[in-house]
Short mmCIF file of C-alpha atoms in Angstrom, two decimals:
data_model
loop_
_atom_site.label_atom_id
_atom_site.label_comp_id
_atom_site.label_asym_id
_atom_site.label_seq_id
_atom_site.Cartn_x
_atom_site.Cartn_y
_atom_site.Cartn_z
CA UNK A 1065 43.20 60.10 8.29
CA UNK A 1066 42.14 60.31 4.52
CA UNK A 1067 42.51 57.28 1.96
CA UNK A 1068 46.01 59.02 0.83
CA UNK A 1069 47.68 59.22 3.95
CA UNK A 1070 46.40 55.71 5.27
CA UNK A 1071 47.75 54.84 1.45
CA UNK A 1072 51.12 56.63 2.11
CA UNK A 1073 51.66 55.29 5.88
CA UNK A 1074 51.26 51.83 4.44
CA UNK A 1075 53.83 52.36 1.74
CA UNK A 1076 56.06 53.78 4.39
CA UNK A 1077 55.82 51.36 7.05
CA UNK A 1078 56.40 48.51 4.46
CA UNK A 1079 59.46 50.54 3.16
CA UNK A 1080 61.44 50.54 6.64
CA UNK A 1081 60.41 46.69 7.24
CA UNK A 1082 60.06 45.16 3.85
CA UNK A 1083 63.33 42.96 2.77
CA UNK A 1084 64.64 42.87 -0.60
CA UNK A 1085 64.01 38.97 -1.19
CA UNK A 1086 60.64 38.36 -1.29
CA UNK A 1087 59.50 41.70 0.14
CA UNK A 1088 56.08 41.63 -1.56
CA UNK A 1089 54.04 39.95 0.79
CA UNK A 1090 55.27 42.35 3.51
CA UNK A 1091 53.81 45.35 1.47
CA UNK A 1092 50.76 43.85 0.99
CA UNK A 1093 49.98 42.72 4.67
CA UNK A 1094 50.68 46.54 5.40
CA UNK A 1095 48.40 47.59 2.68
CA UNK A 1096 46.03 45.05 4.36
CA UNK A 1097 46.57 45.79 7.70
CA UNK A 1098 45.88 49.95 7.05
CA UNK A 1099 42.28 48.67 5.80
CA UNK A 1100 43.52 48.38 1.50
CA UNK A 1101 41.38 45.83 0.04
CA UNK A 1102 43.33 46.31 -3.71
CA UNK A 1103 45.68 47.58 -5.69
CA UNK A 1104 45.30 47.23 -9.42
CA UNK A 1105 48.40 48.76 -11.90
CA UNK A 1106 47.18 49.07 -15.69
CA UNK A 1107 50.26 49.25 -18.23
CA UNK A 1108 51.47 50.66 -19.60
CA UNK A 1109 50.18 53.82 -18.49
CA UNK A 1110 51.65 53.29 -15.39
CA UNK A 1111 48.67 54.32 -13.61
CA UNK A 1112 47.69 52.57 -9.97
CA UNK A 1113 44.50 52.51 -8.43
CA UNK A 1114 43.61 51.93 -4.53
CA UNK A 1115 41.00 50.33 -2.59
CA UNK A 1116 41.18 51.51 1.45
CA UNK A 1117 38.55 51.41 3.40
CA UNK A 1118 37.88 54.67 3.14
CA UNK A 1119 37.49 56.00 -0.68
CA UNK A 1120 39.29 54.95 -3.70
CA UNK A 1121 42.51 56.96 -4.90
CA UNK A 1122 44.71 56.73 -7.96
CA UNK A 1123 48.28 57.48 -8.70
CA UNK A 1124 49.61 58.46 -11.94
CA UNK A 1125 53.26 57.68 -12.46
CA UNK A 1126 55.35 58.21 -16.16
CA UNK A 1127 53.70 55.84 -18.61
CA UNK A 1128 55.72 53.34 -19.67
CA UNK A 1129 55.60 54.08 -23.42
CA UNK A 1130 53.56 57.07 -25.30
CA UNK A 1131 51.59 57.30 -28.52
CA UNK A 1132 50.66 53.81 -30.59
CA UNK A 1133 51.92 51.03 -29.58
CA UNK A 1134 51.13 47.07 -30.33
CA UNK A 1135 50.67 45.17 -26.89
CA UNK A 1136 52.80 42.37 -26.71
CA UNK A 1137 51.17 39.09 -26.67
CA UNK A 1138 50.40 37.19 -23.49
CA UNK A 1139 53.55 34.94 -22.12
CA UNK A 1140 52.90 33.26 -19.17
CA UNK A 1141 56.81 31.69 -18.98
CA UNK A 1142 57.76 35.23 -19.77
CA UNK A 1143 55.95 36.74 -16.88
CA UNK A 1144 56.94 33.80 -14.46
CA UNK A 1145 60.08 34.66 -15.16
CA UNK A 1146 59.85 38.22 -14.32
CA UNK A 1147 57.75 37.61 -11.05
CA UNK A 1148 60.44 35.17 -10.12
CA UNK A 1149 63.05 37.73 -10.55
CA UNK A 1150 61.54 40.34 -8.47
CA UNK A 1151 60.82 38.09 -5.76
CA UNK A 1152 64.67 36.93 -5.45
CA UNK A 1153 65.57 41.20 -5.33
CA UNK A 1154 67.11 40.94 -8.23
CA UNK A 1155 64.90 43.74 -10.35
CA UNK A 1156 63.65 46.86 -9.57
CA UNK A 1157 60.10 48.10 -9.25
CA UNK A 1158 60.09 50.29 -12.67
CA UNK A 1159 61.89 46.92 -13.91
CA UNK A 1160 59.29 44.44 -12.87
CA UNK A 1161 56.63 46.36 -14.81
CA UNK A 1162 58.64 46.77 -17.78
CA UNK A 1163 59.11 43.23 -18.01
CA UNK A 1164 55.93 42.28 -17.08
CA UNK A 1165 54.31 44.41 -20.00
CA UNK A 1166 56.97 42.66 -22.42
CA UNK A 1167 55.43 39.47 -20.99
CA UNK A 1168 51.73 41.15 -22.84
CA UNK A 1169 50.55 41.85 -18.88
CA UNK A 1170 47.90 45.35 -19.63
CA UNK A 1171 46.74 45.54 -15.79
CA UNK A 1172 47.22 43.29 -12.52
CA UNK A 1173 45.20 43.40 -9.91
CA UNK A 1174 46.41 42.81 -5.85
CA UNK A 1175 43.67 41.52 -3.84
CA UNK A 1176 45.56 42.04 -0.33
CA UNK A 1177 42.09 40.10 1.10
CA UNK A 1178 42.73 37.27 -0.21
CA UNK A 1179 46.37 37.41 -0.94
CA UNK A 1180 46.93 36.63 -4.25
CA UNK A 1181 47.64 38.40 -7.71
CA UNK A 1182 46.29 38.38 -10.94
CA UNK A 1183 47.50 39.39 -13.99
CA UNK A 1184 45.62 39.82 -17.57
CA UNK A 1185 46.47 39.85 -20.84
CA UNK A 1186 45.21 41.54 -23.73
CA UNK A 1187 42.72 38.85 -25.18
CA UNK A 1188 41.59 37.64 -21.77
CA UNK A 1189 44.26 35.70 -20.47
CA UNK A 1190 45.07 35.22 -17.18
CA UNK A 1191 47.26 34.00 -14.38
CA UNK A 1192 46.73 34.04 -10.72
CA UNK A 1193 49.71 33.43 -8.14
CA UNK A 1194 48.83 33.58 -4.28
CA UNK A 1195 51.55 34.73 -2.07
CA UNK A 1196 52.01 33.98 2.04
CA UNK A 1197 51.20 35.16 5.06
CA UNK A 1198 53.37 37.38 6.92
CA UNK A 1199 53.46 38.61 10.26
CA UNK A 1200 54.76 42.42 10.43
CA UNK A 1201 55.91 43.48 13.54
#
């Protein structure tokens, strides 16, 4: 199996098990589980880069915006607020990033090793939020 398909089969398997509240974790243990060490998104080109085991693949998805465009300054209630969201089902993916790049959020990075997520701002800030354990069956 190549880095996409071990990529792919994660996403799937997480897709058929993964509940709407507070599905994230369940993602990322499959992503961890298939051998992923990372996942890191950089808006707003809505481009995502992966971390298996074996080789390192990106996906390029629609940017988010095109041509010049100010990044919005760094608001950690902003993007608290938008994490919480997504984690009671209430947004969708495409959502989630467009309100965590209105929060001034220019990449995150997954670290599915050590389970937590950190996002970065513009001028260097930063915020870090661990997520659980789950078991996936």
């Amino acid at each position: 199996m190549n880095a996409i398909e071990l990529v792919q089969g994660a996403m799937k398997k997480a897709e058929k098990i993964r509940p709407k509240v507070g599905g994230f974790p369940y993602l990322s243990e499959c992503m961890r589980e298939a051998g992923v060490l990372k996942n890191v998104w950089t808006l707003p080109a809505g481009q995502s880069t992966f971390w298996p085991s074996a080789g390192v693949i990106s996906v390029t998805n629609s940017p988010m915006v095109s041509g010049f465009h100010e990044v919005p300054v760094f608001d950690q209630e902003a993007l608290i607020k938008a994490l919480r969201a997504d984690q009671a089902g209430q947004t969708t993916f495409p959502e989630f990033l467009s309100a965590t790049w209105e929060a001034g959020v220019i990449s995150y990075e997954a670290d599915f090793s050590e389970r937590k997520v950190t996002y970065l701002g513009s001028q260097g800030e930063s915020y870090v939020e661990a997520y659980p354990a789950v078991e996936i069956h």
